Short mmCIF file of C-alpha atoms in Angstrom, two decimals:
data_model
loop_
_atom_site.label_atom_id
_atom_site.label_comp_id
_atom_site.label_asym_id
_atom_site.label_seq_id
_atom_site.Cartn_x
_atom_site.Cartn_y
_atom_site.Cartn_z
CA UNK A 256 24.17 9.26 -15.84
CA UNK A 257 21.06 9.60 -18.52
CA UNK A 258 19.17 13.07 -19.12
CA UNK A 259 15.26 12.69 -17.16
CA UNK A 260 13.03 11.12 -20.20
CA UNK A 261 9.54 10.29 -19.88
CA UNK A 262 7.13 10.26 -22.90
CA UNK A 263 3.84 12.37 -22.49
CA UNK A 264 1.87 9.03 -22.63
CA UNK A 265 3.75 7.65 -19.49
CA UNK A 266 3.09 11.09 -17.91
CA UNK A 267 -0.49 10.25 -17.64
CA UNK A 268 0.10 7.15 -16.42
CA UNK A 269 2.23 7.83 -13.58
CA UNK A 270 -0.03 11.07 -12.56
CA UNK A 271 -3.46 9.61 -12.69
CA UNK A 272 -1.25 6.32 -10.81
CA UNK A 273 0.13 8.64 -7.63
CA UNK A 274 -3.26 9.87 -7.73
CA UNK A 275 -5.52 7.33 -7.84
CA UNK A 276 -2.96 5.38 -5.70
CA UNK A 277 -1.37 7.87 -3.43
CA UNK A 278 -3.72 10.81 -3.03
CA UNK A 279 -7.37 9.74 -3.95
CA UNK A 280 -6.33 5.54 -1.87
CA UNK A 281 -4.99 6.27 1.76
CA UNK A 282 -7.28 9.34 1.93
CA UNK A 283 -10.02 7.55 1.30
CA UNK A 284 -8.71 4.74 4.03
CA UNK A 285 -8.45 7.15 6.86
CA UNK A 286 -12.00 8.27 6.07
CA UNK A 287 -12.82 3.83 6.09
CA UNK A 288 -10.53 3.64 9.31
CA UNK A 289 -11.54 7.02 11.11
CA UNK A 290 -15.54 4.99 10.57
CA UNK A 291 -14.74 1.13 11.45
CA UNK A 292 -11.45 1.43 13.91
CA UNK A 293 -7.97 -0.16 12.09
CA UNK A 294 -9.21 -3.06 13.51
CA UNK A 295 -10.81 -3.75 10.51
CA UNK A 296 -10.21 -1.06 7.15
CA UNK A 297 -6.65 -2.39 7.44
CA UNK A 298 -7.03 -6.03 6.94
CA UNK A 299 -10.17 -5.42 4.14
CA UNK A 300 -8.01 -2.55 2.93
CA UNK A 301 -5.13 -4.83 2.76
CA UNK A 302 -7.06 -7.60 0.38
CA UNK A 303 -5.68 -5.24 -2.68
CA UNK A 304 -2.84 -7.71 -4.44
CA UNK A 305 -5.62 -9.23 -4.90
CA UNK A 306 -7.56 -7.12 -7.11
CA UNK A 307 -4.74 -5.92 -8.31
CA UNK A 308 -4.08 -9.56 -10.11
CA UNK A 309 -7.68 -9.29 -11.43
CA UNK A 310 -7.05 -5.67 -12.16
CA UNK A 311 -3.71 -6.25 -14.33
CA UNK A 312 -4.85 -9.33 -15.87
CA UNK A 313 -7.62 -7.27 -17.44
CA UNK A 314 -4.74 -4.37 -18.40
CA UNK A 315 -2.22 -5.43 -19.12
CA UNK A 316 -3.46 -9.35 -20.31
CA UNK A 317 -1.28 -10.75 -17.08
CA UNK A 318 -1.08 -14.69 -17.42
CA UNK A 319 -3.78 -16.25 -15.42
CA UNK A 320 -1.53 -18.99 -13.32
CA UNK A 321 -3.80 -21.39 -10.55
CA UNK A 322 -1.35 -21.50 -8.20
CA UNK A 323 -0.57 -18.23 -7.64
CA UNK A 324 -4.15 -16.69 -7.24
CA UNK A 325 -3.84 -19.55 -4.55
CA UNK A 326 -1.33 -18.16 -3.53
CA UNK A 327 -2.24 -14.62 -3.54
CA UNK A 328 -5.45 -15.44 -1.38
CA UNK A 329 -3.46 -18.23 1.31
CA UNK A 330 -0.49 -15.06 1.80
CA UNK A 331 -3.24 -12.53 1.84
CA UNK A 332 -4.70 -14.14 4.84
CA UNK A 333 -2.33 -14.93 6.42
CA UNK A 334 -1.44 -10.58 5.79
CA UNK A 335 -4.78 -9.94 7.37
CA UNK A 336 -4.51 -12.32 10.29
CA UNK A 337 -1.09 -10.28 11.77
CA UNK A 338 -2.40 -7.36 11.23
CA UNK A 339 -5.31 -7.82 12.67
CA UNK A 340 -3.62 -9.14 15.46
CA UNK A 341 -1.48 -6.23 15.75
CA UNK A 342 -4.22 -3.49 15.66
CA UNK A 343 -5.98 -5.38 18.34
CA UNK A 344 -3.33 -5.63 20.55
CA UNK A 345 -3.13 -1.61 19.21
CA UNK A 346 -7.41 -0.55 19.27
CA UNK A 347 -9.41 -0.42 22.45
CA UNK A 348 -12.15 1.49 20.01
CA UNK A 349 -14.14 -1.56 18.05
CA UNK A 350 -16.44 -1.33 14.99
CA UNK A 351 -20.57 -0.54 17.39
CA UNK A 352 -22.21 -1.42 14.31
CA UNK A 353 -22.59 -1.82 10.91
CA UNK A 354 -20.86 0.72 9.08
CA UNK A 355 -21.90 -0.14 5.80
CA UNK A 356 -19.93 3.16 4.00
CA UNK A 357 -16.72 2.37 6.40
CA UNK A 358 -16.99 -1.05 5.33
CA UNK A 359 -17.02 -0.04 1.43
CA UNK A 360 -15.08 2.97 1.17
CA UNK A 361 -12.09 0.39 2.43
CA UNK A 362 -13.07 -2.14 -0.48
CA UNK A 363 -12.77 1.80 -2.30
CA UNK A 364 -8.96 1.87 -0.50
CA UNK A 365 -8.21 -1.57 -1.41
CA UNK A 366 -9.26 -1.42 -5.68
CA UNK A 367 -7.54 2.92 -5.91
CA UNK A 368 -4.41 0.89 -4.00
CA UNK A 369 -4.60 -2.09 -6.96
CA UNK A 370 -4.81 0.10 -10.28
CA UNK A 371 -2.41 2.98 -8.94
CA UNK A 372 -0.03 0.18 -8.75
CA UNK A 373 -1.09 -1.29 -11.98
CA UNK A 374 -1.58 2.37 -13.69
CA UNK A 375 2.80 2.42 -12.57
CA UNK A 376 3.22 -1.19 -14.13
CA UNK A 377 1.92 0.25 -17.22
CA UNK A 378 3.57 3.87 -17.01
CA UNK A 379 7.58 2.59 -16.04
CA UNK A 380 7.52 -0.46 -19.23
CA UNK A 381 10.06 1.82 -21.55
CA UNK A 382 11.53 4.49 -19.12
CA UNK A 383 13.72 4.76 -16.28
CA UNK A 384 12.44 3.49 -13.04
CA UNK A 385 13.85 6.77 -11.12
CA UNK A 386 12.64 8.90 -13.44
CA UNK A 387 9.42 7.37 -13.06
CA UNK A 388 9.20 7.81 -9.42
CA UNK A 389 10.29 11.60 -9.38
CA UNK A 390 7.48 12.49 -11.55
CA UNK A 391 4.96 10.20 -9.48
CA UNK A 392 6.91 12.75 -6.31
CA UNK A 393 7.09 15.90 -7.36
CA UNK A 394 3.31 15.95 -8.29
CA UNK A 395 2.01 13.85 -5.56
CA UNK A 396 3.65 16.47 -2.99
CA UNK A 397 2.66 18.97 -5.91
CA UNK A 398 -1.73 17.69 -5.08
CA UNK A 399 -0.41 17.80 -1.10
CA UNK A 400 -0.04 21.87 -1.22
CA UNK A 401 -3.50 22.42 -2.46
CA UNK A 402 -4.70 19.54 0.21
CA UNK A 403 -2.50 20.74 3.12
CA UNK A 404 -2.76 24.67 2.94
CA UNK A 405 -7.42 24.43 3.07
CA UNK A 406 -6.96 22.09 5.65
CA UNK A 407 -4.84 25.17 7.72
CA UNK A 408 -7.62 27.57 7.12
CA UNK A 409 -9.63 25.56 8.19
CA UNK A 410 -7.67 25.01 11.76
CA UNK A 411 -5.76 21.54 11.70
CA UNK A 412 -2.59 23.01 13.73
CA UNK A 413 0.88 23.03 12.18
CA UNK A 414 3.11 20.19 13.25
CA UNK A 415 5.60 20.91 16.71
CA UNK A 416 8.97 20.54 15.32
CA UNK A 417 9.76 17.35 17.34
CA UNK A 418 6.41 15.95 14.95
CA UNK A 419 7.80 17.45 12.13
CA UNK A 420 11.76 15.14 12.45
CA UNK A 421 10.28 12.20 13.42
CA UNK A 422 7.41 12.34 9.90
CA UNK A 423 10.37 13.08 8.52
CA UNK A 424 12.38 10.82 8.72
CA UNK A 425 9.68 7.80 8.17
CA UNK A 426 8.55 10.03 4.84
CA UNK A 427 12.34 9.18 3.72
CA UNK A 428 12.36 5.72 4.64
CA UNK A 429 8.38 4.97 4.13
CA UNK A 430 8.00 7.22 0.72
CA UNK A 431 10.69 7.80 -0.85
CA UNK A 432 12.86 5.08 -0.12
CA UNK A 433 10.11 2.60 -0.38
CA UNK A 434 8.08 3.95 -3.38
CA UNK A 435 11.34 4.22 -5.04
CA UNK A 436 12.65 0.58 -4.61
CA UNK A 437 8.17 -0.45 -5.13
CA UNK A 438 8.86 1.07 -8.74
CA UNK A 439 11.85 -0.43 -9.63
CA UNK A 440 10.12 -4.25 -7.97
CA UNK A 441 7.15 -3.78 -10.29
CA UNK A 442 9.03 -3.06 -13.33
CA UNK A 443 10.82 -6.35 -12.96
CA UNK A 444 8.35 -8.19 -11.85
CA UNK A 445 5.25 -6.65 -12.57
CA UNK A 446 2.06 -5.12 -10.85
CA UNK A 447 0.63 -8.33 -8.86
CA UNK A 448 3.62 -10.22 -7.74
CA UNK A 449 4.58 -6.61 -6.13
CA UNK A 450 1.37 -5.91 -4.87
CA UNK A 451 2.19 -8.81 -2.81
CA UNK A 452 4.85 -8.36 -0.76
CA UNK A 453 4.64 -5.26 -1.40
CA UNK A 454 1.63 -6.21 1.74
CA UNK A 455 3.67 -8.54 3.68
CA UNK A 456 4.86 -5.23 6.02
CA UNK A 457 3.36 -6.13 8.75
CA UNK A 458 5.32 -9.64 8.63
CA UNK A 459 7.92 -7.94 9.10
CA UNK A 460 6.93 -5.65 11.81
CA UNK A 461 6.18 -8.81 14.65
CA UNK A 462 9.77 -9.30 14.58
CA UNK A 463 10.53 -5.45 14.98
CA UNK A 464 8.50 -4.91 17.26
CA UNK A 465 9.25 -7.81 19.07
CA UNK A 466 12.30 -6.66 20.02
CA UNK A 467 12.32 -2.89 20.56
CA UNK A 468 8.95 -2.45 21.71
CA UNK A 469 8.54 -5.85 23.56
CA UNK A 470 5.50 -6.92 22.26
CA UNK A 471 4.26 -10.91 22.88
CA UNK A 472 3.88 -12.93 19.50
CA UNK A 473 0.74 -14.70 19.57
CA UNK A 474 -0.26 -18.67 18.11
CA UNK A 475 -2.49 -16.30 15.53
CA UNK A 476 0.18 -14.48 14.58
CA UNK A 477 2.49 -16.98 14.43
CA UNK A 478 0.48 -19.15 11.96
CA UNK A 479 -0.41 -15.45 9.91
CA UNK A 480 2.95 -15.83 9.13
CA UNK A 481 3.66 -18.51 7.73
CA UNK A 482 -0.13 -18.48 5.56
CA UNK A 483 2.21 -15.50 3.82
CA UNK A 484 5.14 -17.43 3.67
CA UNK A 485 3.33 -20.33 2.19
CA UNK A 486 1.29 -17.60 -0.43
CA UNK A 487 3.81 -15.99 -0.85
CA UNK A 488 5.72 -18.51 -2.65
CA UNK A 489 3.21 -19.65 -4.65
CA UNK A 490 2.75 -16.85 -5.96
CA UNK A 491 6.97 -16.77 -6.57
CA UNK A 492 7.27 -19.76 -8.06
CA UNK A 493 3.85 -19.99 -9.26
CA UNK A 494 4.79 -23.86 -10.32
#
């Protein structure tokens, strides 16, 4: 209902956020996952709500609230428990030896995701989240085109028609709709709280996997759920 309005300064922050957070961050994460496995890479990378809070303190003047910081740590521990438990069920491969580079890349992933969220908060401050998301998706997609073409030339096989349909459906819900909603959340409540709430996806994956995939629910997963809910409550209430 309103004209597209994105000042040049906001444009720089938005392009930087999608480049660092989605492009570089995800590529680094996939490299780390390949080296050390999902059950190690995902929990390590999932500390990004903590690093987001710390970066936000320095870049956007986020208020230091002890209970909120404690809540972030508790919630991250809960998500890590859930994630590791789920990953152990789906992955037989374990890290056979200490891989410093793989672990380091997982930590770099957390930094990239955090910096991308904070830059998004700065970029979306004075504009409509819909306009901001359009810019991020447009440039994010544009950056992926040469990467895709290069990989294809190097022998990467193209996905099947069935896989393409699944990817399109997953992309709509997991990237298009989710990223749009995340942009609104960052504008309304800030990057640090948004990062924490966004990281709780394993919390919702558990009941879905139980109902649809008939997976079991362990005591460790239950503890992870309790820790996550408690941590989120502390962050949101910020007593």
